[in-house]
Amino acid sequence: MGKGGTLTEGVLKKIILSYTYVAIWIFLSFTVIVYNKYILDRKMYDWPYPISLTMIHMGFCSSLAYVLVSVVKLVEPVQMTREVYLKSVVPIGLLYALSLWLSNSAYIYLSVSFIQMLKALMPVAVYSIGVLFKKEGFKGDTMTNMLSISFGVAIAAYGEAKFNSWGVMLQLGAVCFEATRLVLIQILLTSKGITFNPITSLYYVAPCCFAFLSIPWMIVEYPKLRDTSSFHFDYWIFGTNSICAFALNLAVFLLVGKTSALTMNVAGVVKDWLLIAFSWSVIKDTVTPINLFGYGIAFLGVAYYNHAKLQALKAKEAEKKAAQVDDESGKLLEERSAEKSAKKTESDD
C-alpha cells in the first residue's frame, strides 16, 4: 500500500479505538447505575442500605487500587506530604463520601430517568460554586444559560409522575456536594500541581470515604443489618457490582487519556438519553411528555455550556501559541541584532 493508504488505515484505527473507549465507558457507566438501582430499589433486590453499598464499593476499590499502585506498581503514587494529604485530600474524601451516599440513597425514592434529568443541574452547581469561591468570573450570558438549564429541570420535575420530595432533596444534595468537590480539587490540588488519575484517586480518596461513611453507618444502618437475621452477604451480587464500579474508573482513565474530557461529556449526554429510554422501556418507569420537554430544554442548555467551554479552551490555546510565536520572534530579532552588532564591531576594528 502507498503512503496515503497507510495514513488512512492509521486514522481509521484511531477512530475505531476512540469509539471503542466511548462504548466501553457508556456500557460500564450504564451498568453501574442500573445495577445500583436494582440492589437498592425495594421492588427489585430490596436491599435499601446505600451507605453499606457505598462502603463495599470503597473498600473493594481502595484494596484493588493499593495492589495496583503499591504491589504491582502499575501506576506511580503521587508525591505529597502528610500535611497536604490532611488539608487537601481528606476534605475532598469527605465531600465524595457525602455525594455517593446521597446519590445512592436517591435510587430508593426516584426513577433512573428522573435522576438523570436532575443531574443536568451539575453545570449550574459547578459554575455557581466556582463563582462563590472566585474560581469562575461572573458572566451575564453564562448565568442566563444556567437559569435556562434550571428552568428545564424544573419543568421536568413538574411533569414527574412519581415525584418524591425527599428523593429530590437527596439528589440535589448529592449534586451540590459533587460540584463542591470538583471546585475544591482545582483549589486544593490542581493549583499545587497535584494531579490524580482514577487509580491514584481511589488509592488516596477511597480509604477516606470508607472512614467517613463508617460513622453514619454505625448509627443508621448497622443496627438494622444486625437485627435482620435473614440477611446473608451475597458475594456474587456485591462482588460483580464492585468490579463494575472499579472497571468504570479504569474506563474513565482510558477515555480521558486516549480522547479528551470533552469526549466524555458528549458521551455522557448519549448515556443519559439511553438510560431514560431504558428506564421507560425495561424498568417500566413512567416518562411523561412534560418530562421530556423539560429535559430537552436543560439538554440544550448543557450542550451550549459544553460548546462555550470548548471555544474558551480553543481561544486559550490560540493565545498560548501566539505568545510562543511572539517569544520566538523576539529571540530571533535579539539574535539577529547581536549578530549585526558583532559584525559592525569587527568592521570597525
CSV table of C-alpha atoms in Angstrom, one decimal:
chain,number,residue,atom,x,y,z
A,1,MET,CA,0.0,0.0,0.0
A,2,GLY,CA,1.1,3.6,-0.6
A,3,LYS,CA,1.7,6.3,1.9
A,4,GLY,CA,-1.8,7.6,1.6
A,5,GLY,CA,-3.3,4.1,2.2
A,6,THR,CA,-1.2,3.7,5.4
A,7,LEU,CA,-2.3,7.1,6.7
A,8,THR,CA,-6.0,6.2,6.0
A,9,GLU,CA,-5.6,3.0,7.9
A,10,GLY,CA,-4.0,4.9,10.9
A,11,VAL,CA,-6.8,7.4,11.0
A,12,LEU,CA,-9.4,4.6,10.7
A,13,LYS,CA,-7.8,2.7,13.6
A,14,LYS,CA,-7.8,5.8,15.8
A,15,ILE,CA,-11.5,6.4,15.1
A,16,ILE,CA,-12.4,2.8,15.8
A,17,LEU,CA,-10.4,2.9,19.1
A,18,SER,CA,-12.0,6.2,20.2
A,19,TYR,CA,-15.5,4.8,19.6
A,20,THR,CA,-14.5,1.6,21.4
A,21,TYR,CA,-13.4,3.6,24.5
A,22,VAL,CA,-16.6,5.6,24.4
A,23,ALA,CA,-18.7,2.4,24.1
A,24,ILE,CA,-16.9,0.8,27.0
A,25,TRP,CA,-17.4,3.8,29.2
A,26,ILE,CA,-21.1,4.2,28.3
A,27,PHE,CA,-21.7,0.5,28.9
A,28,LEU,CA,-20.0,0.4,32.3
A,29,SER,CA,-21.5,3.7,33.5
A,30,PHE,CA,-24.9,2.5,32.4
A,31,THR,CA,-24.3,-0.9,34.1
A,32,VAL,CA,-23.3,0.6,37.4
A,33,ILE,CA,-26.3,3.0,37.6
A,34,VAL,CA,-28.8,0.3,36.7
A,35,TYR,CA,-27.1,-2.3,39.0
A,36,ASN,CA,-27.2,0.1,42.0
A,37,LYS,CA,-30.8,0.8,41.3
A,38,TYR,CA,-31.5,-2.9,41.1
A,39,ILE,CA,-29.8,-3.5,44.5
A,40,LEU,CA,-31.3,-0.6,46.4
A,41,ASP,CA,-34.9,-0.5,45.0
A,42,ARG,CA,-37.5,-2.0,47.3
A,43,LYS,CA,-39.3,-3.5,44.3
A,44,MET,CA,-36.3,-5.3,42.9
A,45,TYR,CA,-33.4,-6.8,45.0
A,46,ASP,CA,-34.8,-4.9,48.0
A,47,TRP,CA,-31.5,-4.1,49.9
A,48,PRO,CA,-32.1,-0.4,50.8
A,49,TYR,CA,-28.8,0.3,52.5
A,50,PRO,CA,-27.0,2.9,50.4
A,51,ILE,CA,-24.2,3.6,53.0
A,52,SER,CA,-23.4,-0.1,53.2
A,53,LEU,CA,-23.3,-0.4,49.4
A,54,THR,CA,-21.1,2.6,49.0
A,55,MET,CA,-18.7,1.3,51.7
A,56,ILE,CA,-18.5,-2.1,49.9
A,57,HIS,CA,-17.5,-0.2,46.7
A,58,MET,CA,-14.9,2.0,48.6
A,59,GLY,CA,-13.4,-1.0,50.4
A,60,PHE,CA,-13.1,-3.0,47.2
A,61,CYS,CA,-11.8,-0.1,45.1
A,62,SER,CA,-9.2,1.1,47.7
A,63,SER,CA,-7.9,-2.5,48.2
A,64,LEU,CA,-7.6,-3.1,44.5
A,65,ALA,CA,-6.0,0.4,43.9
A,66,TYR,CA,-3.5,-0.4,46.7
A,67,VAL,CA,-2.5,-3.6,44.9
A,68,LEU,CA,-2.1,-1.8,41.5
A,69,VAL,CA,-0.1,1.1,43.0
A,70,SER,CA,2.0,-0.5,45.8
A,71,VAL,CA,2.3,-4.2,44.8
A,72,VAL,CA,2.0,-4.5,41.0
A,73,LYS,CA,3.3,-0.9,40.6
A,74,LEU,CA,1.2,-0.4,37.5
A,75,VAL,CA,0.8,3.3,38.4
A,76,GLU,CA,3.2,5.6,40.2
A,77,PRO,CA,2.0,7.1,43.5
A,78,VAL,CA,1.7,10.9,43.8
A,79,GLN,CA,4.3,12.5,46.0
A,80,MET,CA,2.7,14.6,48.8
A,81,THR,CA,3.4,15.4,52.4
A,82,ARG,CA,1.2,14.4,55.3
A,83,GLU,CA,0.1,18.0,55.7
A,84,VAL,CA,-1.1,18.2,52.1
A,85,TYR,CA,-2.9,14.9,52.4
A,86,LEU,CA,-4.8,16.0,55.6
A,87,LYS,CA,-5.6,19.5,54.3
A,88,SER,CA,-6.3,18.7,50.7
A,89,VAL,CA,-7.2,15.1,50.1
A,90,VAL,CA,-9.2,14.4,53.3
A,91,PRO,CA,-11.8,17.3,52.7
A,92,ILE,CA,-12.3,16.0,49.1
A,93,GLY,CA,-12.8,12.5,50.5
A,94,LEU,CA,-15.5,13.8,52.9
A,95,LEU,CA,-17.3,15.5,50.0
A,96,TYR,CA,-17.0,12.4,47.8
A,97,ALA,CA,-18.4,10.2,50.6
A,98,LEU,CA,-21.4,12.6,51.1
A,99,SER,CA,-22.0,12.8,47.3
A,100,LEU,CA,-22.0,9.0,46.9
A,101,TRP,CA,-24.1,8.4,50.0
A,102,LEU,CA,-26.9,10.8,48.9
A,103,SER,CA,-26.9,9.9,45.2
A,104,ASN,CA,-27.2,6.2,46.0
A,105,SER,CA,-29.9,6.9,48.5
A,106,ALA,CA,-31.9,8.7,45.8
A,107,TYR,CA,-32.3,5.4,43.9
A,108,ILE,CA,-34.6,4.2,46.6
A,109,TYR,CA,-37.1,7.0,46.0
A,110,LEU,CA,-36.7,8.2,42.4
A,111,SER,CA,-36.7,6.6,39.0
A,112,VAL,CA,-33.5,6.2,37.0
A,113,SER,CA,-34.8,8.5,34.3
A,114,PHE,CA,-35.7,11.4,36.7
A,115,ILE,CA,-32.4,11.1,38.5
A,116,GLN,CA,-30.6,11.6,35.1
A,117,MET,CA,-32.8,14.7,34.5
A,118,LEU,CA,-31.8,16.2,37.9
A,119,LYS,CA,-28.1,15.5,37.2
A,120,ALA,CA,-28.4,18.0,34.4
A,121,LEU,CA,-28.1,20.7,37.1
A,122,MET,CA,-24.4,19.7,37.6
A,123,PRO,CA,-23.0,22.5,35.4
A,124,VAL,CA,-25.3,25.0,37.3
A,125,ALA,CA,-23.9,23.9,40.6
A,126,VAL,CA,-20.3,23.8,39.5
A,127,TYR,CA,-20.5,27.3,38.0
A,128,SER,CA,-22.3,28.8,41.0
A,129,ILE,CA,-19.9,27.3,43.5
A,130,GLY,CA,-17.0,28.3,41.2
A,131,VAL,CA,-18.2,32.0,41.3
A,132,LEU,CA,-18.6,31.7,45.1
A,133,PHE,CA,-15.0,30.5,45.6
A,134,LYS,CA,-13.8,33.0,42.9
A,135,LYS,CA,-12.6,30.3,40.6
A,136,GLU,CA,-15.1,31.5,37.9
A,137,GLY,CA,-15.9,35.0,36.8
A,138,PHE,CA,-19.5,36.1,36.9
A,139,LYS,CA,-20.8,36.5,33.3
A,140,GLY,CA,-24.4,37.5,32.5
A,141,ASP,CA,-24.7,35.2,29.4
A,142,THR,CA,-23.4,32.2,31.3
A,143,MET,CA,-25.8,32.9,34.2
A,144,THR,CA,-28.7,33.2,31.7
A,145,ASN,CA,-27.7,29.8,30.3
A,146,MET,CA,-27.6,28.3,33.9
A,147,LEU,CA,-31.1,29.7,34.5
A,148,SER,CA,-32.3,28.1,31.3
A,149,ILE,CA,-31.0,24.7,32.5
A,150,SER,CA,-32.6,25.2,35.9
A,151,PHE,CA,-35.9,26.1,34.2
A,152,GLY,CA,-35.8,23.0,32.0
A,153,VAL,CA,-35.1,20.7,35.1
A,154,ALA,CA,-38.0,22.5,37.0
A,155,ILE,CA,-40.4,21.7,34.1
A,156,ALA,CA,-39.1,18.1,34.1
A,157,ALA,CA,-39.7,17.9,37.9
A,158,TYR,CA,-43.2,19.3,37.4
A,159,GLY,CA,-44.0,16.6,34.9
A,160,GLU,CA,-42.6,13.8,37.0
A,161,ALA,CA,-45.4,11.1,37.6
A,162,LYS,CA,-43.9,9.7,40.8
A,163,PHE,CA,-42.4,12.9,42.4
A,164,ASN,CA,-40.8,12.3,45.8
A,165,SER,CA,-39.6,15.5,47.6
A,166,TRP,CA,-37.2,13.6,49.9
A,167,GLY,CA,-35.6,11.8,46.9
A,168,VAL,CA,-35.3,15.1,45.1
A,169,MET,CA,-33.6,16.7,48.1
A,170,LEU,CA,-31.2,13.8,48.4
A,171,GLN,CA,-30.2,14.0,44.7
A,172,LEU,CA,-29.9,17.8,44.8
A,173,GLY,CA,-27.7,17.5,47.9
A,174,ALA,CA,-25.5,14.9,46.0
A,175,VAL,CA,-25.2,17.3,43.1
A,176,CYS,CA,-24.1,20.2,45.4
A,177,PHE,CA,-21.5,18.1,47.3
A,178,GLU,CA,-20.1,16.7,44.0
A,179,ALA,CA,-19.9,20.2,42.5
A,180,THR,CA,-18.1,21.5,45.6
A,181,ARG,CA,-15.7,18.5,45.4
A,182,LEU,CA,-14.9,19.3,41.7
A,183,VAL,CA,-14.2,23.0,42.6
A,184,LEU,CA,-12.1,22.1,45.6
A,185,ILE,CA,-10.0,19.7,43.5
A,186,GLN,CA,-9.0,22.8,41.5
A,187,ILE,CA,-8.3,24.9,44.6
A,188,LEU,CA,-6.6,22.3,46.9
A,189,LEU,CA,-4.9,20.0,44.4
A,190,THR,CA,-4.5,21.3,40.8
A,191,SER,CA,-3.3,24.7,42.0
A,192,LYS,CA,-0.5,22.9,43.9
A,193,GLY,CA,0.5,20.9,40.8
A,194,ILE,CA,-1.0,17.6,42.2
A,195,THR,CA,-3.0,15.6,39.7
A,196,PHE,CA,-4.7,12.2,40.2
A,197,ASN,CA,-5.7,9.7,37.6
A,198,PRO,CA,-8.7,7.5,38.5
A,199,ILE,CA,-6.5,4.7,40.1
A,200,THR,CA,-4.4,7.1,42.3
A,201,SER,CA,-7.6,9.0,43.1
A,202,LEU,CA,-9.1,5.8,44.5
A,203,TYR,CA,-5.8,4.9,46.2
A,204,TYR,CA,-5.8,8.2,48.2
A,205,VAL,CA,-9.5,9.2,48.4
A,206,ALA,CA,-11.4,5.8,48.7
A,207,PRO,CA,-9.9,5.0,52.2
A,208,CYS,CA,-11.1,8.5,53.4
A,209,CYS,CA,-14.6,7.8,52.0
A,210,PHE,CA,-14.7,4.5,53.8
A,211,ALA,CA,-13.6,6.0,57.1
A,212,PHE,CA,-16.1,8.9,56.9
A,213,LEU,CA,-19.0,6.6,55.8
A,214,SER,CA,-18.4,4.3,58.7
A,215,ILE,CA,-19.6,6.9,61.2
A,216,PRO,CA,-23.2,7.3,59.8
A,217,TRP,CA,-23.2,3.5,59.0
A,218,MET,CA,-22.7,2.6,62.7
A,219,ILE,CA,-25.6,4.9,63.7
A,220,VAL,CA,-28.1,4.4,60.8
A,221,GLU,CA,-27.6,1.1,59.0
A,222,TYR,CA,-25.6,-1.2,61.3
A,223,PRO,CA,-28.4,-1.7,63.9
A,224,LYS,CA,-30.9,-2.6,61.1
A,225,LEU,CA,-28.5,-5.0,59.5
A,226,ARG,CA,-27.7,-6.6,62.9
A,227,ASP,CA,-31.3,-7.1,63.6
A,228,THR,CA,-32.1,-8.5,60.2
A,229,SER,CA,-31.3,-12.2,60.8
A,230,SER,CA,-32.5,-13.2,57.3
A,231,PHE,CA,-29.7,-11.2,55.6
A,232,HIS,CA,-26.8,-13.2,54.1
A,233,PHE,CA,-24.0,-11.4,52.2
A,234,ASP,CA,-24.4,-12.2,48.5
A,235,TYR,CA,-20.8,-12.4,47.2
A,236,TRP,CA,-21.9,-12.7,43.6
A,237,ILE,CA,-24.2,-9.7,43.6
A,238,PHE,CA,-21.9,-7.4,45.6
A,239,GLY,CA,-18.7,-8.7,44.1
A,240,THR,CA,-19.8,-8.2,40.5
A,241,ASN,CA,-21.3,-4.8,41.4
A,242,SER,CA,-18.0,-3.7,43.0
A,243,ILE,CA,-16.0,-5.0,40.0
A,244,CYS,CA,-18.2,-2.9,37.7
A,245,ALA,CA,-17.7,0.2,39.8
A,246,PHE,CA,-13.9,-0.3,39.7
A,247,ALA,CA,-13.9,-1.0,36.0
A,248,LEU,CA,-15.8,2.2,35.4
A,249,ASN,CA,-12.9,4.2,37.0
A,250,LEU,CA,-10.5,2.4,34.6
A,251,ALA,CA,-12.8,3.2,31.7
A,252,VAL,CA,-12.7,6.9,32.7
A,253,PHE,CA,-8.9,6.7,32.7
A,254,LEU,CA,-8.9,5.2,29.2
A,255,LEU,CA,-11.5,7.5,27.8
A,256,VAL,CA,-10.0,10.8,29.0
A,257,GLY,CA,-6.4,9.6,28.5
A,258,LYS,CA,-6.9,8.4,24.9
A,259,THR,CA,-9.5,11.0,23.8
A,260,SER,CA,-10.5,14.1,25.9
A,261,ALA,CA,-12.6,15.3,28.8
A,262,LEU,CA,-15.0,16.9,26.2
A,263,THR,CA,-15.5,13.5,24.6
A,264,MET,CA,-16.6,12.1,27.9
A,265,ASN,CA,-19.0,15.0,28.4
A,266,VAL,CA,-20.6,14.3,24.9
A,267,ALA,CA,-20.6,10.5,25.7
A,268,GLY,CA,-22.3,11.4,29.0
A,269,VAL,CA,-25.2,13.1,27.1
A,270,VAL,CA,-25.7,9.9,25.0
A,271,LYS,CA,-25.6,7.8,28.1
A,272,ASP,CA,-28.3,9.9,29.8
A,273,TRP,CA,-30.7,9.5,26.9
A,274,LEU,CA,-30.0,5.8,26.8
A,275,LEU,CA,-30.7,5.5,30.5
A,276,ILE,CA,-34.0,7.4,30.1
A,277,ALA,CA,-35.0,5.1,27.2
A,278,PHE,CA,-34.0,2.0,29.3
A,279,SER,CA,-35.8,3.3,32.4
A,280,TRP,CA,-39.0,3.8,30.3
A,281,SER,CA,-38.9,0.6,28.2
A,282,VAL,CA,-37.4,-2.0,30.5
A,283,ILE,CA,-37.8,-0.9,34.1
A,284,LYS,CA,-41.2,0.5,33.1
A,285,ASP,CA,-40.7,3.8,34.8
A,286,THR,CA,-43.2,6.5,33.7
A,287,VAL,CA,-41.7,9.2,31.5
A,288,THR,CA,-44.2,11.9,30.6
A,289,PRO,CA,-44.1,14.3,27.6
A,290,ILE,CA,-43.6,17.2,30.1
A,291,ASN,CA,-40.6,15.3,31.5
A,292,LEU,CA,-39.0,15.0,28.0
A,293,PHE,CA,-39.9,18.6,27.1
A,294,GLY,CA,-38.2,20.0,30.3
A,295,TYR,CA,-35.2,17.8,30.0
A,296,GLY,CA,-34.9,18.8,26.3
A,297,ILE,CA,-34.6,22.5,27.4
A,298,ALA,CA,-32.0,21.5,30.0
A,299,PHE,CA,-30.1,19.4,27.5
A,300,LEU,CA,-29.8,22.3,25.0
A,301,GLY,CA,-28.5,24.5,27.9
A,302,VAL,CA,-25.9,21.9,28.8
A,303,ALA,CA,-24.9,21.4,25.2
A,304,TYR,CA,-24.4,25.2,24.8
A,305,TYR,CA,-22.4,25.2,28.1
A,306,ASN,CA,-20.0,22.5,26.8
A,307,HIS,CA,-19.7,24.3,23.4
A,308,ALA,CA,-18.8,27.6,25.2
A,309,LYS,CA,-16.2,25.7,27.3
A,310,LEU,CA,-14.7,24.2,24.2
A,311,GLN,CA,-14.5,27.6,22.5
A,312,ALA,CA,-12.9,29.1,25.6
A,313,LEU,CA,-10.3,26.3,25.7
A,314,LYS,CA,-9.5,26.8,21.9
A,315,ALA,CA,-9.1,30.6,22.5
A,316,LYS,CA,-6.8,29.9,25.4
A,317,GLU,CA,-4.7,27.5,23.4
A,318,ALA,CA,-4.5,30.0,20.5
A,319,GLU,CA,-3.3,32.7,22.9
A,320,LYS,CA,-0.6,30.4,24.2
A,321,LYS,CA,0.6,29.6,20.7
A,322,ALA,CA,0.5,33.3,19.8
A,323,ALA,CA,2.6,34.1,22.9
A,324,GLN,CA,5.1,31.3,22.0
A,325,VAL,CA,5.4,32.7,18.4
A,326,ASP,CA,6.0,36.2,19.8
A,327,ASP,CA,8.7,34.9,22.2
A,328,GLU,CA,10.4,33.0,19.4
A,329,SER,CA,10.2,36.1,17.1
A,330,GLY,CA,11.6,38.3,19.9
A,331,LYS,CA,14.5,35.9,20.5
A,332,LEU,CA,15.2,35.7,16.8
A,333,LEU,CA,15.3,39.5,16.5
A,334,GLU,CA,17.6,39.7,19.5
A,335,GLU,CA,20.0,37.1,17.9
A,336,ARG,CA,20.0,39.0,14.6
A,337,SER,CA,20.7,42.3,16.4
A,338,ALA,CA,23.5,40.7,18.3
A,339,GLU,CA,25.0,39.3,15.0
A,340,LYS,CA,24.7,42.7,13.3
A,341,SER,CA,26.4,44.4,16.3
A,342,ALA,CA,29.2,41.8,16.3
A,343,LYS,CA,29.7,42.3,12.5
A,344,LYS,CA,29.8,46.1,12.9
A,345,THR,CA,32.3,45.8,15.7
A,346,GLU,CA,34.5,43.6,13.5
A,347,SER,CA,34.3,46.0,10.6
A,348,ASP,CA,35.2,49.0,12.8
A,349,ASP,CA,38.3,47.1,14.0
